[in-house]
Tab-separated table of C-alpha atoms and ligand atoms in Angstrom:
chain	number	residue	atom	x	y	z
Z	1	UNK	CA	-26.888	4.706	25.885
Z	2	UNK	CA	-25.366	2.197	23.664
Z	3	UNK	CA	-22.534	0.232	24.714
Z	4	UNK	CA	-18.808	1.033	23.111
Z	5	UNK	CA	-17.035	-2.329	22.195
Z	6	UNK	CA	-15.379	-2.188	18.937
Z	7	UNK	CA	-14.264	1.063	16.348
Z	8	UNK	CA	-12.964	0.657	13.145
Z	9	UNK	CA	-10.984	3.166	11.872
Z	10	UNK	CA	-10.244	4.058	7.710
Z	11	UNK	CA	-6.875	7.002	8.274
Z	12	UNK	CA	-7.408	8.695	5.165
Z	13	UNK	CA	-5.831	12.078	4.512
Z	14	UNK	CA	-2.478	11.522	5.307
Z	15	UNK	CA	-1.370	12.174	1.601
Z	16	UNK	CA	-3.147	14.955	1.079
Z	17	UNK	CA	-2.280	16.608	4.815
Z	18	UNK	CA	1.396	16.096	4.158
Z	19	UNK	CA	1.064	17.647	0.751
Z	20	UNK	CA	-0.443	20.868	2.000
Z	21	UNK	CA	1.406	21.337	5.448
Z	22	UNK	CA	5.183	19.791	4.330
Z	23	UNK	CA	4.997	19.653	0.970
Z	24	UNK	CA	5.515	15.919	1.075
Z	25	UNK	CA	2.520	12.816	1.520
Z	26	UNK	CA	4.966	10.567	3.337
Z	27	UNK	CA	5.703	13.424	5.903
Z	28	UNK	CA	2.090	13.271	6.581
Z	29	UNK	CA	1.800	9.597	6.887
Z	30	UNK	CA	4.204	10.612	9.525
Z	31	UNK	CA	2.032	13.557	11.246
Z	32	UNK	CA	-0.696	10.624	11.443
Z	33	UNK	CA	1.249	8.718	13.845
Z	34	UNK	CA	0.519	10.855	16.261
Z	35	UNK	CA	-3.788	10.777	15.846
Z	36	UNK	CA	-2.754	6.959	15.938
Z	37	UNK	CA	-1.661	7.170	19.547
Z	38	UNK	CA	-4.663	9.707	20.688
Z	39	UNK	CA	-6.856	6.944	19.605
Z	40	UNK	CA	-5.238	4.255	21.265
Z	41	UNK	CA	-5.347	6.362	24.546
Z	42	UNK	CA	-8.736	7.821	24.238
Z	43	UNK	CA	-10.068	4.564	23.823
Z	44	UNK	CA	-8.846	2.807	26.714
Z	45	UNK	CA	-9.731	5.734	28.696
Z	46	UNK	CA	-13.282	4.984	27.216
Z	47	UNK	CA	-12.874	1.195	28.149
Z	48	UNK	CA	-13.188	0.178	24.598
Z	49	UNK	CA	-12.162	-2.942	24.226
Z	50	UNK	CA	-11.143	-3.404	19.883
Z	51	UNK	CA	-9.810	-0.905	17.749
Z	52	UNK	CA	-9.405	-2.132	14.301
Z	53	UNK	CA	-7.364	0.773	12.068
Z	54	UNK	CA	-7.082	0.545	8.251
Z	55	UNK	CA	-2.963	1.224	7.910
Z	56	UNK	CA	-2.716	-0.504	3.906
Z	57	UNK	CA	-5.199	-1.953	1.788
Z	58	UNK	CA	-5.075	-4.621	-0.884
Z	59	UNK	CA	-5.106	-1.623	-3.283
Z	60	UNK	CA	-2.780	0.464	-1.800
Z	61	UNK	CA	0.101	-1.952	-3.998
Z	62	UNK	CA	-0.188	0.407	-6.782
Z	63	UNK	CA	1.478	3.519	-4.820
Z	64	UNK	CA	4.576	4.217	-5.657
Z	65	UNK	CA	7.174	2.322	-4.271
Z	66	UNK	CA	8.726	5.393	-2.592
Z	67	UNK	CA	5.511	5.604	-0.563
Z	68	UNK	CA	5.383	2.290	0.240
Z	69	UNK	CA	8.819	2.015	1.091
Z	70	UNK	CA	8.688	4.966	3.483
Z	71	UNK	CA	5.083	3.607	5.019
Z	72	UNK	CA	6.544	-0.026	5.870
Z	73	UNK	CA	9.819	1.715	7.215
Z	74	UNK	CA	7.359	3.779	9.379
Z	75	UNK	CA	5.552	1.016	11.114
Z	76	UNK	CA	9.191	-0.535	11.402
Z	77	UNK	CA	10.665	1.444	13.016
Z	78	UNK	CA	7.476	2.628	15.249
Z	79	UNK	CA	7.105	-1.374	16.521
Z	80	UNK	CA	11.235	-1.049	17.453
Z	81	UNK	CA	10.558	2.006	19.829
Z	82	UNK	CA	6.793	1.131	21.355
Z	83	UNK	CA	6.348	-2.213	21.504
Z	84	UNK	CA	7.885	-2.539	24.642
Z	85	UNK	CA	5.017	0.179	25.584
Z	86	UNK	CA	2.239	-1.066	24.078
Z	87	UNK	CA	2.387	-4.179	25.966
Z	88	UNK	CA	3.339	-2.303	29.453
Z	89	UNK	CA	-0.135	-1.179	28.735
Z	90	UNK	CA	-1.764	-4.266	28.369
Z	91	UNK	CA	-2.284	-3.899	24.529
Z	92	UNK	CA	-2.999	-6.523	22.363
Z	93	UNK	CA	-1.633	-6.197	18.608
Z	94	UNK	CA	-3.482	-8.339	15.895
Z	95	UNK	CA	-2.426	-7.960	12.770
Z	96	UNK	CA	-4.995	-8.672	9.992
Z	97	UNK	CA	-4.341	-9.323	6.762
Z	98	UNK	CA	-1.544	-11.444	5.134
Z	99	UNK	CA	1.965	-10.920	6.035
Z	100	UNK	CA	3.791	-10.445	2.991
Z	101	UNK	CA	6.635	-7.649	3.711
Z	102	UNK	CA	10.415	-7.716	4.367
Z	103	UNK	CA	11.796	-10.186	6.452
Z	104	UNK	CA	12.376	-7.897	9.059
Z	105	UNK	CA	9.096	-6.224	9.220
Z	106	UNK	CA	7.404	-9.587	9.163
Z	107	UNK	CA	9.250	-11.102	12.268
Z	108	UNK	CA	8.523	-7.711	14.079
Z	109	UNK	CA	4.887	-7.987	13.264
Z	110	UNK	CA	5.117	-11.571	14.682
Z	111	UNK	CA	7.057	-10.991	17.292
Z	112	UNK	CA	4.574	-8.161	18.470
Z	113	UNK	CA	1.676	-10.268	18.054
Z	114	UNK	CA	3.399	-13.196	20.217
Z	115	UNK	CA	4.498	-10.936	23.212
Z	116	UNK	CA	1.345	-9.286	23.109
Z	117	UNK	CA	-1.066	-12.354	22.753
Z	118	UNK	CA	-2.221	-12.354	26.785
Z	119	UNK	CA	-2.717	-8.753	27.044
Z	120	UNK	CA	-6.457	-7.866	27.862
Z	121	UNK	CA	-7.017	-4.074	28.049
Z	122	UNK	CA	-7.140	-3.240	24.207
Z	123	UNK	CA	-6.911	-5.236	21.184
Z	124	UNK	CA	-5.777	-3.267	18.116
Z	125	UNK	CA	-6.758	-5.239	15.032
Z	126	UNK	CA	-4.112	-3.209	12.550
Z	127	UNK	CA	-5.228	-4.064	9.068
Z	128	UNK	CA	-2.265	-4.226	6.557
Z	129	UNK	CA	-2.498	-5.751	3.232
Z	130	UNK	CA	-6.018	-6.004	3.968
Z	131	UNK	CA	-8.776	-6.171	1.635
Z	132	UNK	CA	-12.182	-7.359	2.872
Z	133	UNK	CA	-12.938	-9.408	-0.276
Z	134	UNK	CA	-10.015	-11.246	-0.218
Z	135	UNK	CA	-10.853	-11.792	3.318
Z	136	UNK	CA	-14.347	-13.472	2.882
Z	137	UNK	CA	-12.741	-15.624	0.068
Z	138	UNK	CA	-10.214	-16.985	2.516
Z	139	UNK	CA	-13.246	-17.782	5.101
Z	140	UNK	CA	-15.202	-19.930	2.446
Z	141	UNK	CA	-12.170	-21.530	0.949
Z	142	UNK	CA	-11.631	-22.381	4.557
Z	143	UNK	CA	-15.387	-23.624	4.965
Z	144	UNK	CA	-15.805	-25.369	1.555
Z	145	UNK	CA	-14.076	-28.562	2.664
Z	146	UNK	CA	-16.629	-28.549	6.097
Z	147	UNK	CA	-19.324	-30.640	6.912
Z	148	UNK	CA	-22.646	-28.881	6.874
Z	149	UNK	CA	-23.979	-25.727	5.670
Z	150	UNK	CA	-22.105	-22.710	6.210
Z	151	UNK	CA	-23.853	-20.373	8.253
Z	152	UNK	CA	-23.313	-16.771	9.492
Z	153	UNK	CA	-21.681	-18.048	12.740
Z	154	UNK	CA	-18.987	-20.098	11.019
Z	155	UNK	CA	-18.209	-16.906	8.112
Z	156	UNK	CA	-17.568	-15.008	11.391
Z	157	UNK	CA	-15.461	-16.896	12.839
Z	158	UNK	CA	-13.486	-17.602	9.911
Z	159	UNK	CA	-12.906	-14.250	8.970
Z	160	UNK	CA	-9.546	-12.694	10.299
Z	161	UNK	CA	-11.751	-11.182	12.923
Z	162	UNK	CA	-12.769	-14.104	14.506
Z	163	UNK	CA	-13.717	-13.980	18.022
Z	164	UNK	CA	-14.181	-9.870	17.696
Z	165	UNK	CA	-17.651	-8.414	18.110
Z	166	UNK	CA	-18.614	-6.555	14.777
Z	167	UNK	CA	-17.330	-2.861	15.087
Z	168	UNK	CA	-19.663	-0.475	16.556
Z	169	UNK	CA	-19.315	2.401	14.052
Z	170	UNK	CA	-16.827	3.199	11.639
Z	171	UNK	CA	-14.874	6.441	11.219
Z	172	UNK	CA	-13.473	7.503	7.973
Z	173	UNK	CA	-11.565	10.399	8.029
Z	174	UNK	CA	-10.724	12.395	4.726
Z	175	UNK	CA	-13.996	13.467	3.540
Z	176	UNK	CA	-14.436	10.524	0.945
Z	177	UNK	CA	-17.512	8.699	1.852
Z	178	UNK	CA	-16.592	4.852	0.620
Z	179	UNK	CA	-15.738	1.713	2.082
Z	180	UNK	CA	-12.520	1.121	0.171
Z	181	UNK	CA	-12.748	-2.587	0.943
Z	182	UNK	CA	-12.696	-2.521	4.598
Z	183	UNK	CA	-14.681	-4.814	6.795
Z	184	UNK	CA	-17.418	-5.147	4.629
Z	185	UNK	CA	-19.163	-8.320	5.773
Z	186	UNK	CA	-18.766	-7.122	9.773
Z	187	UNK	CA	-19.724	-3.363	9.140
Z	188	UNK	CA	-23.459	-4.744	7.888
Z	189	UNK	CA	-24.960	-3.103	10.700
Z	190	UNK	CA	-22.254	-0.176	12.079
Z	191	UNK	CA	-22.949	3.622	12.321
Z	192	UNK	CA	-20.603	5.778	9.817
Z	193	UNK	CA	-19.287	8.355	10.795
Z	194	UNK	CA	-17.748	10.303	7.582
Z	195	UNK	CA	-15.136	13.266	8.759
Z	196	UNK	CA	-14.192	16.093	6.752
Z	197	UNK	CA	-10.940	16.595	8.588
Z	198	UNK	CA	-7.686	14.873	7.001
Z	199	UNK	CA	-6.506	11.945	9.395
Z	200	UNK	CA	-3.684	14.004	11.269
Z	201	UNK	CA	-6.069	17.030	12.026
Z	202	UNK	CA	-8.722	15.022	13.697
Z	203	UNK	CA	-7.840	15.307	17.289
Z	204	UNK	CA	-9.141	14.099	20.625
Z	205	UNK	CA	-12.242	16.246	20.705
Z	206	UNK	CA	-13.104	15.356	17.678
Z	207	UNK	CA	-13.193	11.389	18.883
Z	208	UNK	CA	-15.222	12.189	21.857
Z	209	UNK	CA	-17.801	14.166	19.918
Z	210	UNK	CA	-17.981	11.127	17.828
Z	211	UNK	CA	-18.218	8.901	20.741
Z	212	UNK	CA	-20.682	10.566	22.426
Z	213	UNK	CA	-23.386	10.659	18.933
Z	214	UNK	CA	-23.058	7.444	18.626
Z	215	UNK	CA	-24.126	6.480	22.190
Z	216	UNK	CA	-27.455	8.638	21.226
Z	217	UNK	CA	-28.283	6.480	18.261
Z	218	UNK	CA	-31.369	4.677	18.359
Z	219	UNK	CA	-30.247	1.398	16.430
Z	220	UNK	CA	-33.153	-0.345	15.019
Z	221	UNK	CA	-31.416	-3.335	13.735
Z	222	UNK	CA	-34.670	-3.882	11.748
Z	223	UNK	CA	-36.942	-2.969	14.741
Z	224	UNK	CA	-39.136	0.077	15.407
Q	301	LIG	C1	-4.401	7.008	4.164
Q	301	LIG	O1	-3.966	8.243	3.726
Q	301	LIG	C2	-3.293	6.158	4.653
Q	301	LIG	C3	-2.866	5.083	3.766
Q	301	LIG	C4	-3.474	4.611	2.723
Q	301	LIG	C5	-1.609	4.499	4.133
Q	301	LIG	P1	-3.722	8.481	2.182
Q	301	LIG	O2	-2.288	8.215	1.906
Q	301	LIG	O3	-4.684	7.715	1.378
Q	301	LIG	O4	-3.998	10.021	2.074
Q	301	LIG	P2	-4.726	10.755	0.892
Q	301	LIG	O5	-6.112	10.177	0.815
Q	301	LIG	O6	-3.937	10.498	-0.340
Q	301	LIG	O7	-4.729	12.178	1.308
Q	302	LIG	C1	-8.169	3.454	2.324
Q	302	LIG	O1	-7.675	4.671	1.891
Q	302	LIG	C2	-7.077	2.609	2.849
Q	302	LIG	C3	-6.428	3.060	4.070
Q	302	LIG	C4	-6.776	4.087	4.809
Q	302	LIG	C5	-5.341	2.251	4.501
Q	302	LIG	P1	-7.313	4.916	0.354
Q	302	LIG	O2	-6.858	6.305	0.272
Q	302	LIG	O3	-6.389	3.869	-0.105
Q	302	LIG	O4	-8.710	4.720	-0.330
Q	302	LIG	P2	-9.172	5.124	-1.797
Q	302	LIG	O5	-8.139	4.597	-2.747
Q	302	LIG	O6	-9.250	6.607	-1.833
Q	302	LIG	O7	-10.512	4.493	-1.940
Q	303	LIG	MG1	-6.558	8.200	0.650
């Protein structure tokens, strides 16, 4: 049975969810909230120790600014009321990616990742203006002044997900099968798992059953 340490996560389907069920994509960024939360529960149930969830990408700066508006207000305004409860529960909140929002959302991201710094049951990495090229850019800008050659063990730990073991397997909900940009030097050797279900449909069972193929894998990792 193979060991659960780290899932990344792509949400996708919000958009279209909220389109077909309220007539509106942002109230469906809203319905995804709540598939946010099973995750974070399911998982510590599980003992998992990272989650790493794709909330905005790189890309995602050429929505509308209605939709981005209402997305940033979202996470605002969802720190304000859990944060308090996250870190009862012994979460830790990473952000990754480069903080570049209101003032007020930025000092709440901060803030969150201060108080929540010790924590040790669950590390959510929550990726938000994050694009993975940009990301392995920074890392050898950061390396290029160095001493030495730069090897796999310094790219890691100069990415933003330094000090994380490389995600286990990937989810992407949505039924699109791409990477959009996401994690693309640590998901070299992950299981995919590509869902048909839009984000807020895909519900605890749906996790499990997820959780439970990938344990079955045989992973080769070049071997026979
Ligand atoms: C993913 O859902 C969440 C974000 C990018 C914030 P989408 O908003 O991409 O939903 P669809 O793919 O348009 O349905
Ligand atoms: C990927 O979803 C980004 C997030 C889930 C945050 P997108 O909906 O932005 O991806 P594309 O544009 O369809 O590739
Ligand atoms: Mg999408």
């Amino acid at each position: 049975m193979n060991p659960v340490q780290h899932v990344a996560v792509i949400m996708d389907g919000n958009g279209r969810w909220g389109l077909k069920n309220k007539k509106s994509r942002n109230l469906g960024h809203k319905a995804g909230l709540k598939t946010v939360e099973m995750i974070i529960k399911e998982s510590i149930k599980k003992k998992i120790k990272f989650i790493t969830l794709y909330a905005f990408s790189t890309e995602n700066w050429k929505r509308p600014s209605t939709e981005k508006k209402f997305l940033f207000n979202l996470l605002e305004v969802y720190l304000k009321e859990r944060l308090d409860q996250l870190n009862k529960n012994k979460i830790k909140l990473k952000i990754i990616g480069k903080k570049v929002f209101s003032k007020n959302l930025n000092s709440i991201l901060n803030k969150a990742e201060r108080i929540t710094n010790n924590n040790d049951k669950l590390q959510i990495n929550l990726a938000l203006n994050y694009g993975s090229k940009t990301e392995i850019i920074s890392a050898l800008n950061k390396l290029k002044n160095t001493k030495g050659k730069i090897t796999e063990k310094k790219i890691d730990q100069s990415l933003y997900t330094n000090n994380v073991p490389d995600p286990d397997f990937l989810i992407r909900t949505g039924n699109t099968a791409r990477l959009s940009n996401f994690l693309l030097w640590q998901l070299a050797y992950s299981e995919i798992f590509f869902e048909k279900k839009l984000w807020p449909d895909f519900n605890k069972n749906d996790y499990l059953r997820i959780i439970n193929k990938f344990k079955k894998i045989k992973r080769n990792f070049g071997n026979v």
